[in-house]
Short mmCIF file of C-alpha atoms in Angstrom, two decimals:
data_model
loop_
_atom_site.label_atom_id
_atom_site.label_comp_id
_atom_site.label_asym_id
_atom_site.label_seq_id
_atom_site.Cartn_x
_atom_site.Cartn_y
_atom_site.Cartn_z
CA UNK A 1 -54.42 -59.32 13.09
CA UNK A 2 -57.76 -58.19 12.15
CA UNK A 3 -60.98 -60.71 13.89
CA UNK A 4 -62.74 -62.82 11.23
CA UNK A 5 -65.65 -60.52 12.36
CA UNK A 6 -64.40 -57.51 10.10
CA UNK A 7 -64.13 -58.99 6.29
CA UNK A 8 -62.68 -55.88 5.65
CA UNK A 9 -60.78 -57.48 2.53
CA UNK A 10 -62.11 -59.48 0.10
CA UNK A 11 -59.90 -62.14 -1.34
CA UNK A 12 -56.65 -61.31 -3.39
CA UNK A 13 -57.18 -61.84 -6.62
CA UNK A 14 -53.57 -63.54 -8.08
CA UNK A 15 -52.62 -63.46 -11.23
CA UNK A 16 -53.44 -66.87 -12.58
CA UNK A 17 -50.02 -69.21 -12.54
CA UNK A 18 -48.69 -66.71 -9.45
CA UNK A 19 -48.74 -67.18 -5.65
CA UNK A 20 -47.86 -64.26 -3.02
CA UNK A 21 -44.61 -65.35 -3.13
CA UNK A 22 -44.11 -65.45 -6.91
CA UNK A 23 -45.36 -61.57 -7.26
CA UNK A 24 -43.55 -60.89 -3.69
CA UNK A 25 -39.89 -62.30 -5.26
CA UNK A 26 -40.91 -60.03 -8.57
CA UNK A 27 -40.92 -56.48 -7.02
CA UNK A 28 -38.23 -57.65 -4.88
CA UNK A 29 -36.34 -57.99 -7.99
CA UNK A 30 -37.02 -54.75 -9.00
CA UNK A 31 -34.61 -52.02 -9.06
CA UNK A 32 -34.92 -48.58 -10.03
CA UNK A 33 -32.17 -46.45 -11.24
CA UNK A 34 -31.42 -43.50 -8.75
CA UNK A 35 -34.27 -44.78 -6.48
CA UNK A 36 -32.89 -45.78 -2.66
CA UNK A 37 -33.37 -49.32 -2.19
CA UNK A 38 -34.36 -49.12 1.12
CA UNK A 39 -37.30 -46.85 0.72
CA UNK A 40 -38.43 -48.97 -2.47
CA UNK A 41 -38.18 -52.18 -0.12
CA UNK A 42 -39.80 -50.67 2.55
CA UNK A 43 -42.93 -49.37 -0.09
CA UNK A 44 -43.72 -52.70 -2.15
CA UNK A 45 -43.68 -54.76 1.20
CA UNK A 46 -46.76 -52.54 2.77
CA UNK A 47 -48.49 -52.05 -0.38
CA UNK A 48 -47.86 -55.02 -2.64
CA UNK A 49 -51.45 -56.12 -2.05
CA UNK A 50 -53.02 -52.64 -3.52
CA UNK A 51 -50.58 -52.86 -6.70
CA UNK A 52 -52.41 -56.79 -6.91
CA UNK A 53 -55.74 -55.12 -6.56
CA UNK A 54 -55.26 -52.61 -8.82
CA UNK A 55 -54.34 -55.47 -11.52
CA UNK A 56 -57.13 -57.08 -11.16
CA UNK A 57 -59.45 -53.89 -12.04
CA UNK A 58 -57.41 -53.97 -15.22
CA UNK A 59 -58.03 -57.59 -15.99
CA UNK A 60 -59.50 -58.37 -19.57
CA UNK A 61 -59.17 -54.61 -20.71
CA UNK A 62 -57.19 -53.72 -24.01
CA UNK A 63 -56.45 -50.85 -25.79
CA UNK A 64 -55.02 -47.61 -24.64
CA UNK A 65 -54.07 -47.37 -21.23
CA UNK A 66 -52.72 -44.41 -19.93
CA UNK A 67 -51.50 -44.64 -16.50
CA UNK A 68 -50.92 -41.61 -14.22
CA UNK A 69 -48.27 -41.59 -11.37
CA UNK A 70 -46.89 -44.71 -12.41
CA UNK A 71 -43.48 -44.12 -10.81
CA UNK A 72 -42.04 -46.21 -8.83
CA UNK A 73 -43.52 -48.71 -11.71
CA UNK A 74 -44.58 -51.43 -9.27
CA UNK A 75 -48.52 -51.50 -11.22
CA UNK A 76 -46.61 -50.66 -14.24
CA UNK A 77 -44.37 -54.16 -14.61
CA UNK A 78 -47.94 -55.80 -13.31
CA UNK A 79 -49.80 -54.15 -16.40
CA UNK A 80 -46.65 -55.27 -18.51
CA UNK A 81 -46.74 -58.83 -17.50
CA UNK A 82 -49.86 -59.66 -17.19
CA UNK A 83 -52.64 -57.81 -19.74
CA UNK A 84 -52.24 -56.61 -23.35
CA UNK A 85 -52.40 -52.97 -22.65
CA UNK A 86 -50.95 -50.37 -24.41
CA UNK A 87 -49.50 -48.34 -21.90
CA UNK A 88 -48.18 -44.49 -21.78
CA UNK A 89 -46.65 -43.31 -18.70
CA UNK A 90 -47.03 -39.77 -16.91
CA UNK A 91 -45.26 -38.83 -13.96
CA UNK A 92 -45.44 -35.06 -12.03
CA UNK A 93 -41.78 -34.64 -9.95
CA UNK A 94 -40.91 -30.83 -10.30
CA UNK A 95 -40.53 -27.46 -12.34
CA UNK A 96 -37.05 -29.04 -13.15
CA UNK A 97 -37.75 -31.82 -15.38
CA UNK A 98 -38.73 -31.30 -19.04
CA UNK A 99 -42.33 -32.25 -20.77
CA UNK A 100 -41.19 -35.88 -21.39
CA UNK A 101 -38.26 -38.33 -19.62
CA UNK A 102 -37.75 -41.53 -19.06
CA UNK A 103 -36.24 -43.82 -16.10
CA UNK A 104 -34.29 -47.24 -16.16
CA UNK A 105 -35.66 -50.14 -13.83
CA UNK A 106 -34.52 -53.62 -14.15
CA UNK A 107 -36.38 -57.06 -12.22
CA UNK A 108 -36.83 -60.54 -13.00
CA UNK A 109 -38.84 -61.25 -15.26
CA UNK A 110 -42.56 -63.17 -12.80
CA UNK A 111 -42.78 -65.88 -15.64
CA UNK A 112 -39.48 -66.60 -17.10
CA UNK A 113 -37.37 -65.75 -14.43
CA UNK A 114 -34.63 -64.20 -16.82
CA UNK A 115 -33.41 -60.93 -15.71
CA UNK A 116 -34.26 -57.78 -17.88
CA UNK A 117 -34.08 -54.28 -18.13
CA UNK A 118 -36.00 -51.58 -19.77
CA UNK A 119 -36.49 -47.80 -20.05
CA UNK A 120 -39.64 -46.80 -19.14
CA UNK A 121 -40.53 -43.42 -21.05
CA UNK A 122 -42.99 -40.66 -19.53
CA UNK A 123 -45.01 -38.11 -19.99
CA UNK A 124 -43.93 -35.38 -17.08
CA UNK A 125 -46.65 -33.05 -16.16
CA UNK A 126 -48.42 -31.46 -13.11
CA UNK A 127 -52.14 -32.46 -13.39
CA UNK A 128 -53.59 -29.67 -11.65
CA UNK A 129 -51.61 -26.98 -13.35
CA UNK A 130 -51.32 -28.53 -16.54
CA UNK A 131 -53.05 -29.32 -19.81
CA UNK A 132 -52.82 -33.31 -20.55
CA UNK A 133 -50.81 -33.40 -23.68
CA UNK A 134 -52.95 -35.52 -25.32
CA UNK A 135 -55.56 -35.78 -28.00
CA UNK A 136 -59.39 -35.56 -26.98
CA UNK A 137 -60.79 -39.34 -26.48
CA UNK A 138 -57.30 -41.01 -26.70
CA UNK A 139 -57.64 -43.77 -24.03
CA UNK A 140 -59.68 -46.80 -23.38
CA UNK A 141 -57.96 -47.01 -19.69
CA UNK A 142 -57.09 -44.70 -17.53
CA UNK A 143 -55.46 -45.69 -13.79
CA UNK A 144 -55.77 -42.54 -11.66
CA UNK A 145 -54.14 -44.63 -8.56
CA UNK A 146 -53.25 -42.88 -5.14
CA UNK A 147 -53.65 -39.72 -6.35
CA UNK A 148 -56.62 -38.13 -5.62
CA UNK A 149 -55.75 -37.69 -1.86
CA UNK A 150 -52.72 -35.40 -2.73
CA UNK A 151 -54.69 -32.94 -4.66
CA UNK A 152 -54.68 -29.55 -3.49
CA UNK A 153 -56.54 -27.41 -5.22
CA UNK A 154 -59.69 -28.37 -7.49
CA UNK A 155 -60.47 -32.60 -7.75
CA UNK A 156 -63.54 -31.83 -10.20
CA UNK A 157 -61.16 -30.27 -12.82
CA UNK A 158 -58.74 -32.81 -12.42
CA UNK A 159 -61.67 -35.34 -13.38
CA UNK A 160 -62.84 -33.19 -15.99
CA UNK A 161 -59.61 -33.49 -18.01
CA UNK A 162 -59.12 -37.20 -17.47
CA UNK A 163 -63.11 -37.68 -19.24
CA UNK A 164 -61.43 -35.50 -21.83
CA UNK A 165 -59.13 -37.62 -22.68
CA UNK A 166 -60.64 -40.96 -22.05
CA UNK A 167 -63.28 -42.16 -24.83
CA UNK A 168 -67.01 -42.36 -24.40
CA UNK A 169 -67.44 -45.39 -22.44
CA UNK A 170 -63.80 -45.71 -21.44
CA UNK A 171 -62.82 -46.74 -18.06
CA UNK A 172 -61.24 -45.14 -14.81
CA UNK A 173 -59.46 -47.08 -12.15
CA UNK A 174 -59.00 -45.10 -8.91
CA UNK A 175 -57.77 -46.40 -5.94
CA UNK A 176 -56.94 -44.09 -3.20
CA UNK A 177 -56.77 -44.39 1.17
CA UNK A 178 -60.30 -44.82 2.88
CA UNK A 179 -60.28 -42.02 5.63
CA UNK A 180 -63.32 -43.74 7.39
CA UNK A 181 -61.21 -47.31 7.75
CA UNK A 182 -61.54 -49.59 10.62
CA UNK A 183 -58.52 -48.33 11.92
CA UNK A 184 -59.12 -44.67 11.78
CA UNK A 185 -62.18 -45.31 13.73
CA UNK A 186 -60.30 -47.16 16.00
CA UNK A 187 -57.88 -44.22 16.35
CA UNK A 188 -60.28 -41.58 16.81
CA UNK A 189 -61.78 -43.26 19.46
CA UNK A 190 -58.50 -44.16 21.67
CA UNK A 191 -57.88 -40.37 21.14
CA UNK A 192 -55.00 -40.29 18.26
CA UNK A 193 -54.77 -38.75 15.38
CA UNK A 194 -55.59 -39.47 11.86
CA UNK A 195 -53.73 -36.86 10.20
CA UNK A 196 -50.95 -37.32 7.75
CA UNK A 197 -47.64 -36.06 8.81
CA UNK A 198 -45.98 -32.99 7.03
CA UNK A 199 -43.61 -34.47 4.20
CA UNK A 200 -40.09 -33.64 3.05
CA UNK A 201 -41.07 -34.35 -0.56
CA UNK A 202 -43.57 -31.06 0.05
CA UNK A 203 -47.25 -30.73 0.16
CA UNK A 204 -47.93 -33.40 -2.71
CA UNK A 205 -45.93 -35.67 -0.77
CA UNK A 206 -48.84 -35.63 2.06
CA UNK A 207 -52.30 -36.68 2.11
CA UNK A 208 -54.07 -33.62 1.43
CA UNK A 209 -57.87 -34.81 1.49
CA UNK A 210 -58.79 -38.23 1.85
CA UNK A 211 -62.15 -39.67 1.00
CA UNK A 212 -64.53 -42.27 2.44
CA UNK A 213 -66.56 -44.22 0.29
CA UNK A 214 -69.90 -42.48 0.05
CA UNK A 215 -68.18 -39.05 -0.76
CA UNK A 216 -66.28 -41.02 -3.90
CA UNK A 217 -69.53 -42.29 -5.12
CA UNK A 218 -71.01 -39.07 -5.08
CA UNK A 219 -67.61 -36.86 -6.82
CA UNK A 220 -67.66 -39.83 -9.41
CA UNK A 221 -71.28 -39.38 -10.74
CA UNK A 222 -71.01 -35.86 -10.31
CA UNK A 223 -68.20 -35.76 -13.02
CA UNK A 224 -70.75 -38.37 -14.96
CA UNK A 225 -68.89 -41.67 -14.15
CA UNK A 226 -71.07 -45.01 -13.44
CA UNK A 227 -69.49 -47.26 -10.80
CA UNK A 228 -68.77 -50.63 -12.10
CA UNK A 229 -66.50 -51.92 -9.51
CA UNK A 230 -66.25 -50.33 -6.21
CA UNK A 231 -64.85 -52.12 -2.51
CA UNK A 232 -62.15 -51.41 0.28
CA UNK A 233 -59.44 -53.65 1.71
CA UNK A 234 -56.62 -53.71 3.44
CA UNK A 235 -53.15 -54.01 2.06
CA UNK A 236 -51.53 -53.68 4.93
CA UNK A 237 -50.87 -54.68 9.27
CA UNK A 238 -54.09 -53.11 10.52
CA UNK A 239 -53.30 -51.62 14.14
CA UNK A 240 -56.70 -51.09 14.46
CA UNK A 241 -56.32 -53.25 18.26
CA UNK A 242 -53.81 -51.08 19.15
CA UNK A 243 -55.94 -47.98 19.78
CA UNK A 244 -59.71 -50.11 20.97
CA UNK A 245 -60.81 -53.50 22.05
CA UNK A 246 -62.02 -55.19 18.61
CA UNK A 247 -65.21 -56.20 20.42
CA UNK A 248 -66.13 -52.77 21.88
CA UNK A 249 -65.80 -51.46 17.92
CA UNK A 250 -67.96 -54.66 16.23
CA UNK A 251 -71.28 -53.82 17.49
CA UNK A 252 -70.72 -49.86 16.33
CA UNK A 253 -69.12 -50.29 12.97
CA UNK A 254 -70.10 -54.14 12.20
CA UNK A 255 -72.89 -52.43 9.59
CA UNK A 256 -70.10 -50.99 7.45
CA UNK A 257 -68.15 -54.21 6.43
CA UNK A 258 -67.66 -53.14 3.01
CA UNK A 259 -66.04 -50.14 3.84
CA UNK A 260 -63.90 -50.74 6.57
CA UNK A 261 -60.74 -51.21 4.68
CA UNK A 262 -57.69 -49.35 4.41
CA UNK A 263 -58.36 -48.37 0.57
CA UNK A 264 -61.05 -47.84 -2.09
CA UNK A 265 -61.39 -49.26 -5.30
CA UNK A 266 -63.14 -48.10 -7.82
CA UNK A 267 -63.88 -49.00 -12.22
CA UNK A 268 -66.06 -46.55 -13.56
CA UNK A 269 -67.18 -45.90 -16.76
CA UNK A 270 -67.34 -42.32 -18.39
CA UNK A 271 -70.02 -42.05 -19.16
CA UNK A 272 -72.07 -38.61 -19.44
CA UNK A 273 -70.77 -35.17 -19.40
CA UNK A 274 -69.67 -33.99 -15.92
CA UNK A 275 -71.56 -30.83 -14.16
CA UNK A 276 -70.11 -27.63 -15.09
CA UNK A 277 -69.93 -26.54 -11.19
CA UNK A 278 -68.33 -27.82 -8.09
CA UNK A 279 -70.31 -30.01 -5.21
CA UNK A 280 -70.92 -28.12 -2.56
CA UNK A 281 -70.59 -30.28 0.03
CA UNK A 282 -65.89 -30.84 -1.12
CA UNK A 283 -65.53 -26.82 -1.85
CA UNK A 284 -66.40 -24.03 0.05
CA UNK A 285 -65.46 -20.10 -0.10
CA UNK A 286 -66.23 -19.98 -3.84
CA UNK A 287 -68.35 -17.12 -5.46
CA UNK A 288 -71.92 -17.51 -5.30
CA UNK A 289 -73.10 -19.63 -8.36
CA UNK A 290 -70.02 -21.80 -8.76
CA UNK A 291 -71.37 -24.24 -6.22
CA UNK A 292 -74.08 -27.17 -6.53
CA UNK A 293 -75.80 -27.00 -3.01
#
């Protein structure tokens, strides 16, 4: 347990008529076709909380929402349930699958509590390789969540297709791991470290290049995004204690409350035309003139 010294979360914003426990028994309903159930029980039990967050960024939008990486669906049956979204799937898994597909999940439904299920179609496509198959200014929403960090190649282009495809004035959600958290601090100091392990599901399926929340700001409004909405919190057991003394850590970190949690969470709005280079401070090695200094 974290000390009441480090708010590092603010509070968890419920969807109104549900408790933890309501939205905790709804993705424990959930069951996805060809998914293992262990690894699916194991994911929406430490990150429940960011799927809750991520809702809440969402709440009073309509429109078009398209929402990238949605698989295993967890955000996707919250967005269902509980706004009036519009929402198209896209999902990136291999050279093997086609340009669209679709997966089966069933659940119980959070409200009624009548079992249901549904196919959930997708749009399948790398984002860094690919072209977004979809018309210029198409969406009003746009949830780019837990993504970012497994880039590996070029963020700013990335960004620069999503404002292509969102409207003037449309809106981003981004949520993605904090690399300067309480408890990476915490770990650097007691001497471990904060690297993510190699991954059998390849290089995406590994952190690649986290961000803290400064650095965020700054690639945001340098692809010409205002930040409407931006905090950190946890979402899961913070070991943070486990590496330092809490009390040896307050008096050299206690200035950064609102970015000592485990994730960042941003709503921005697009709205201006990105730089036509790279920031010089995330790339380096590029030919002279491709770089902002």
């Amino acid at each position: 347990m974290i000390s009441p010294s480090f708010p590092v979360s603010p509070p968890l914003p419920l969807p109104a008529g549900q408790s933890a426990e309501s939205i905790m028994a709804f993705f424990a309903s959930v069951e996805l076709k060809g998914a293992p159930k262990a690894e699916m029980v194991n994911y929406w039990r430490e990150d429940w909380k960011r799927f809750v967050y991520t809702l809440s960024l969402a709440a009073g939008s309509s429109g078009e929402c398209l929402e990238l990486g949605s698989n295993p669906y967890y955000t996707t049956l919250l967005l269902r349930h509980f706004t009036t979204l519009n929402l198209t799937l896209a999902n990136y898994f291999g050279a093997h699958f086609g340009p669209t597909a679709e997966e089966s999940i069933r659940f119980v439904h959070p409200r009624s509590g009548a079992s249901e299920e549904v196919v959930l179609p997708f749009f399948h496509f790398n984002i860094e390789r690919d072209d977004f198959p979809f018309p210029d200014g198409r969406f009003d929403l746009l949830l780019f969540c837990e993504i970012i960090e497994h880039l590996q190649h070029d963020p700013v282009a990335v960004l620069r297709k999503i404002k292509r495809i969102l409207r003037p004035s449309g809106k981003l959600i981004l949520s993605t791991p904090n690399v300067s958290r309480l408890e990476n601090v915490a770990r650097l100091i007691g001497g471990a470290n904060i690297y993510d392990p190699y991954s059998g599901y390849g290089p995406y399926g590994r952190h690649n290049r986290e961000y803290n929340r400064h650095e965020l700001y700054l690639l945001l409004d340098y692809c010409g995004f205002d930040i409407e909405v931006f905090f950190s919190a946890d979402v899961h057991a913070n070991r943070a204690a486990e590496f330092v003394p809490l009390s040896a850590l307050e008096p050299l970190v206690k200035h950064r409350d609102p970015d000592l949690g485990q994730y960042l969470f941003v709503r921005a709005v697009n709205a201006r035309p990105a730089k036509d280079r790279r920031p010089g401070w995330l790339y380096r090695s590029y030919p002279p003139g491709e770089l902002d200094e």
